[in-house]
Amino acid sequence: MRIDILTILPELIESPFNHSIIKRAKKNKIVEIFIHNIRDFSNDKHKRVDDYAFGGGAGMIMKIEPIHKAIMHLTKQRDYDEIIYTSPDGELYNQKKANHLSTLKNIIILCGHYKGIDQRIRDNLITQEISIGDYVLTGGELAAAIITDSIVRLIPGAISDESSALSDSFQDGLLASPVYTRPATYNGWKVPDILISGNDKLIETWKFEQSVERTNKLRPNLLND
Ligand code: ADE
C-alpha cells in the first residue's frame, strides 16, 4: 500500500512513522508513506499557502492552487483509490473505516489547517472527509497520523502475530477482554484463576464473556450498533 500525505507541516507528522510497527512495515515494504510539503507546490514568491476569505470572516483559508498542484502531481503518476481530507466536519472515523482503507492500494491524505481549505478542492478533488472525533485540533496532521497508524497495522504482515490485530477492541464490535502478564500475584493483586487454569476452552469463553461485559458497561452503544 502507498500513502501520500499532503501537509504544510511535514516535520510534525514524520515521527509517528519512524517507530515500532509502522517503521518495520515501511522497512519490509508492506507500506510506503510519503510526506509532501504543500508549500513546495506554491507559485507565490513568498511560498504563501493561505489567504483571506472571500466575503470576510476571521481566519485564513488554505489556497486552492498549491493543493490542486500537489494532488495533480500525484494523480498524474498513479491512480488513487481515495483522496481523503482530515477535518472536524468529516465523517467520524472508526474501525470499520480503518479496515476498509487498509485494503486499498493508493491513498492521499490532505491535512487541513487554518479555517479550512478552499471549498472547490473539497467539491472537486476530495473523495472522503474524515474527522477523528468531535473536537477541533490545530491542524489535520495528528488526525492523518492516527488514520495512517490505524490502517498500517491492519495490513497483513505488519503485525507479526496477525491474529492480534483481529482480536483488537472494536474488531468484532466488542471491546477486548482484560490482559495480564507475569507475575501472577503482585502486591497481593491476583490474575484471575481461570487464566492460569490451562483450560483453553474455558479461557476462550471467559474472554468472550469479559468482552461482552466490558462493552455493555463501558460502550453499550457498540452493542446496539
Ligand atoms: N482537524 C482539526 N480537527 C480535526 C478532527 N477532529 N479530525 C480530523 N481533522 C481535524
Short mmCIF file of C-alpha atoms and ligand atoms in Angstrom, two decimals:
data_model
loop_
_atom_site.label_atom_id
_atom_site.label_comp_id
_atom_site.label_asym_id
_atom_site.label_seq_id
_atom_site.Cartn_x
_atom_site.Cartn_y
_atom_site.Cartn_z
CA MET A 1 0.00 0.00 0.00
CA ARG A 2 1.10 3.57 -0.67
CA ILE A 3 0.01 6.55 1.46
CA ASP A 4 0.80 10.12 0.37
CA ILE A 5 0.27 12.80 2.98
CA LEU A 6 -0.02 16.46 1.98
CA THR A 7 0.75 18.95 4.71
CA ILE A 8 2.20 22.38 5.40
CA LEU A 9 3.98 20.97 8.48
CA PRO A 10 5.91 17.88 7.35
CA GLU A 11 8.10 17.80 10.48
CA LEU A 12 5.02 17.49 12.66
CA ILE A 13 3.94 14.24 11.11
CA GLU A 14 7.23 12.42 10.44
CA SER A 15 7.99 11.00 13.87
CA PRO A 16 4.97 8.66 14.37
CA PHE A 17 6.01 6.70 11.27
CA ASN A 18 9.58 6.17 12.42
CA HIS A 19 8.92 3.85 15.32
CA SER A 20 7.83 0.35 16.14
CA ILE A 21 5.28 -1.41 13.89
CA ILE A 22 4.99 1.36 11.27
CA LYS A 23 8.75 1.69 10.97
CA ARG A 24 9.08 -2.07 10.47
CA ALA A 25 6.21 -2.15 7.96
CA LYS A 26 7.99 0.52 5.90
CA LYS A 27 11.29 -1.34 6.10
CA ASN A 28 9.61 -4.57 4.99
CA LYS A 29 7.93 -2.72 2.08
CA ILE A 30 4.46 -3.52 3.42
CA VAL A 31 3.65 0.16 3.17
CA GLU A 32 5.21 3.24 1.60
CA ILE A 33 4.49 6.56 3.29
CA PHE A 34 5.41 9.79 1.52
CA ILE A 35 5.06 13.18 3.17
CA HIS A 36 4.82 16.15 0.82
CA ASN A 37 5.12 19.80 1.76
CA ILE A 38 2.24 21.70 0.12
CA ARG A 39 4.43 24.82 0.18
CA ASP A 40 6.69 23.22 -2.45
CA PHE A 41 3.77 23.47 -4.90
CA SER A 42 3.16 27.18 -4.38
CA ASN A 43 3.95 29.56 -7.26
CA ASP A 44 3.81 32.51 -4.87
CA LYS A 45 7.21 34.15 -4.49
CA HIS A 46 6.85 34.02 -0.69
CA LYS A 47 5.51 30.43 -0.87
CA ARG A 48 2.29 31.51 0.76
CA VAL A 49 -0.26 28.77 1.15
CA ASP A 50 -3.05 30.75 2.84
CA ASP A 51 -5.12 33.82 2.09
CA TYR A 52 -8.05 35.86 3.39
CA ALA A 53 -11.56 34.51 2.98
CA PHE A 54 -13.76 35.95 0.26
CA GLY A 55 -16.71 37.65 1.93
CA GLY A 56 -14.71 38.30 5.11
CA GLY A 57 -14.63 36.39 8.35
CA ALA A 58 -11.94 35.52 10.84
CA GLY A 59 -9.09 33.17 9.98
CA MET A 60 -7.08 32.33 6.91
CA ILE A 61 -8.04 29.81 4.23
CA MET A 62 -5.67 27.36 2.56
CA LYS A 63 -5.26 28.43 -1.05
CA ILE A 64 -6.55 26.31 -3.91
CA GLU A 65 -3.52 26.46 -6.22
CA PRO A 66 -0.77 24.69 -4.23
CA ILE A 67 -3.15 21.95 -3.06
CA HIS A 68 -4.50 21.41 -6.57
CA LYS A 69 -0.97 21.23 -7.96
CA ALA A 70 0.15 18.80 -5.25
CA ILE A 71 -2.79 16.48 -5.87
CA MET A 72 -2.33 16.65 -9.66
CA HIS A 73 1.38 15.91 -9.27
CA LEU A 74 0.44 12.63 -7.57
CA THR A 75 -2.62 11.62 -9.59
CA LYS A 76 -0.67 12.07 -12.83
CA GLN A 77 1.68 9.33 -11.70
CA ARG A 78 -0.80 6.71 -10.47
CA ASP A 79 -4.46 6.10 -9.70
CA TYR A 80 -5.64 6.78 -6.17
CA ASP A 81 -8.48 4.88 -4.51
CA GLU A 82 -9.31 7.71 -2.13
CA ILE A 83 -8.29 11.33 -1.64
CA ILE A 84 -9.05 11.99 2.00
CA TYR A 85 -9.34 15.36 3.73
CA THR A 86 -8.98 15.48 7.51
CA SER A 87 -11.48 17.87 9.01
CA PRO A 88 -13.63 18.12 12.15
CA ASP A 89 -16.72 18.24 9.93
CA GLY A 90 -15.87 14.98 8.17
CA GLU A 91 -17.40 11.57 8.80
CA LEU A 92 -16.48 10.14 12.18
CA TYR A 93 -13.59 7.69 11.91
CA ASN A 94 -13.95 4.17 13.29
CA GLN A 95 -12.51 0.66 12.99
CA LYS A 96 -14.77 -0.21 10.07
CA LYS A 97 -13.36 2.69 8.06
CA ALA A 98 -9.80 1.70 9.04
CA ASN A 99 -10.46 -1.87 7.88
CA HIS A 100 -11.72 -0.64 4.53
CA LEU A 101 -8.86 1.80 3.96
CA SER A 102 -6.31 -0.91 4.80
CA THR A 103 -7.49 -2.91 1.76
CA LEU A 104 -6.75 -0.07 -0.71
CA LYS A 105 -3.67 0.33 -2.88
CA ASN A 106 -3.01 4.08 -3.03
CA ILE A 107 -4.48 6.85 -0.92
CA ILE A 108 -3.80 10.55 -0.41
CA ILE A 109 -4.45 12.24 2.92
CA LEU A 110 -4.68 16.02 2.81
CA CYS A 111 -4.20 17.71 6.19
CA GLY A 112 -6.40 20.75 6.75
CA HIS A 113 -5.28 23.94 8.55
CA TYR A 114 -6.32 27.45 9.46
CA LYS A 115 -10.04 27.92 8.92
CA GLY A 116 -10.12 25.19 6.28
CA ILE A 117 -9.32 24.79 2.62
CA ASP A 118 -10.89 26.45 -0.39
CA GLN A 119 -14.21 24.64 -0.82
CA ARG A 120 -13.52 23.98 -4.52
CA ILE A 121 -10.86 21.44 -3.52
CA ARG A 122 -13.43 19.62 -1.38
CA ASP A 123 -16.07 19.76 -4.09
CA ASN A 124 -13.89 18.62 -6.97
CA LEU A 125 -10.97 16.55 -5.71
CA ILE A 126 -11.68 15.09 -2.28
CA THR A 127 -13.42 11.70 -2.22
CA GLN A 128 -13.79 11.30 1.53
CA GLU A 129 -13.68 13.65 4.54
CA ILE A 130 -12.73 12.18 7.89
CA SER A 131 -12.95 13.52 11.44
CA ILE A 132 -11.20 11.59 14.20
CA GLY A 133 -13.55 12.92 16.87
CA ASP A 134 -15.89 15.70 17.87
CA TYR A 135 -13.22 18.17 18.91
CA VAL A 136 -11.06 20.62 16.99
CA LEU A 137 -7.31 20.13 16.55
CA THR A 138 -4.89 22.86 15.47
CA GLY A 139 -4.46 21.02 12.18
CA GLY A 140 -5.15 17.77 10.38
CA GLU A 141 -1.64 16.31 10.84
CA LEU A 142 -2.35 14.43 14.04
CA ALA A 143 -5.57 13.12 12.53
CA ALA A 144 -3.63 11.94 9.43
CA ALA A 145 -1.08 10.23 11.69
CA ILE A 146 -3.84 8.45 13.59
CA ILE A 147 -5.60 7.35 10.42
CA THR A 148 -2.32 6.11 8.91
CA ASP A 149 -1.32 4.26 12.07
CA SER A 150 -4.68 2.52 12.33
CA ILE A 151 -4.52 1.46 8.66
CA VAL A 152 -0.93 0.24 8.51
CA ARG A 153 -1.19 -2.10 11.49
CA LEU A 154 -4.06 -3.88 9.71
CA ILE A 155 -2.13 -4.64 6.52
CA PRO A 156 -1.23 -8.34 6.52
CA GLY A 157 2.36 -8.80 7.64
CA ALA A 158 2.55 -5.51 9.58
CA ILE A 159 1.99 -7.21 12.91
CA SER A 160 3.99 -10.39 13.35
CA ASP A 161 1.17 -12.14 15.22
CA GLU A 162 -1.53 -11.38 12.67
CA SER A 163 -4.29 -12.70 14.90
CA SER A 164 -3.51 -9.95 17.38
CA ALA A 165 -4.85 -7.25 15.01
CA LEU A 166 -8.01 -9.29 14.58
CA SER A 167 -8.58 -9.60 18.33
CA ASP A 168 -8.35 -5.83 18.88
CA SER A 169 -11.06 -3.95 20.64
CA PHE A 170 -13.78 -2.98 18.10
CA GLN A 171 -12.70 -5.55 15.54
CA ASP A 172 -15.75 -7.72 16.28
CA GLY A 173 -17.78 -4.82 17.62
CA LEU A 174 -16.68 -5.62 21.19
CA LEU A 175 -14.04 -4.19 23.50
CA ALA A 176 -11.10 -6.52 24.12
CA SER A 177 -11.02 -8.63 27.29
CA PRO A 178 -8.55 -7.60 30.02
CA VAL A 179 -4.98 -8.92 29.69
CA TYR A 180 -2.36 -9.85 32.28
CA THR A 181 1.26 -10.99 32.35
CA ARG A 182 3.68 -12.33 34.96
CA PRO A 183 3.86 -12.29 37.95
CA ALA A 184 0.52 -13.99 38.70
CA THR A 185 0.38 -12.17 42.04
CA TYR A 186 1.79 -8.69 42.56
CA ASN A 187 1.31 -6.58 45.65
CA GLY A 188 -1.46 -9.00 46.66
CA TRP A 189 -3.32 -8.35 43.34
CA LYS A 190 -4.09 -11.63 41.62
CA VAL A 191 -4.58 -12.60 37.99
CA PRO A 192 -7.99 -14.32 37.51
CA ASP A 193 -7.56 -18.05 38.31
CA ILE A 194 -9.15 -19.10 35.02
CA LEU A 195 -6.24 -17.63 33.01
CA ILE A 196 -3.74 -19.90 34.75
CA SER A 197 -6.02 -22.96 34.68
CA GLY A 198 -4.58 -24.22 31.39
CA ASN A 199 -8.12 -24.96 30.09
CA ASP A 200 -8.12 -23.25 26.67
CA LYS A 201 -11.84 -23.71 26.06
CA LEU A 202 -12.86 -22.18 29.39
CA ILE A 203 -10.36 -19.37 28.86
CA GLU A 204 -11.88 -18.53 25.44
CA THR A 205 -15.38 -18.48 26.94
CA TRP A 206 -14.18 -16.29 29.82
CA LYS A 207 -12.54 -13.85 27.39
CA PHE A 208 -15.69 -13.57 25.32
CA GLU A 209 -17.85 -13.02 28.43
CA GLN A 210 -15.44 -10.36 29.67
CA SER A 211 -15.59 -8.63 26.28
CA VAL A 212 -19.37 -8.54 26.32
CA GLU A 213 -19.46 -7.40 29.94
CA ARG A 214 -16.91 -4.61 29.41
CA THR A 215 -18.65 -3.44 26.22
CA ASN A 216 -22.00 -3.42 27.98
CA LYS A 217 -20.58 -1.41 30.86
CA LEU A 218 -18.24 0.99 29.05
CA ARG A 219 -19.56 1.35 25.49
CA PRO A 220 -23.13 -0.01 25.32
CA ASN A 221 -23.65 1.87 22.03
CA LEU A 222 -21.31 -0.64 20.34
CA LEU A 223 -23.68 -3.49 21.22
CA ASN A 224 -26.64 -1.61 19.78
CA ASP A 225 -24.70 -0.88 16.57
N1 ADE B 1 -8.64 18.87 12.01
C1 ADE B 1 -8.99 19.59 13.09
N2 ADE B 1 -9.75 18.86 13.92
C2 ADE B 1 -9.89 17.64 13.36
C3 ADE B 1 -10.58 16.45 13.74
N3 ADE B 1 -11.28 16.36 14.85
N4 ADE B 1 -10.49 15.39 12.91
C4 ADE B 1 -9.80 15.48 11.75
N5 ADE B 1 -9.14 16.56 11.35
C5 ADE B 1 -9.18 17.65 12.13
#
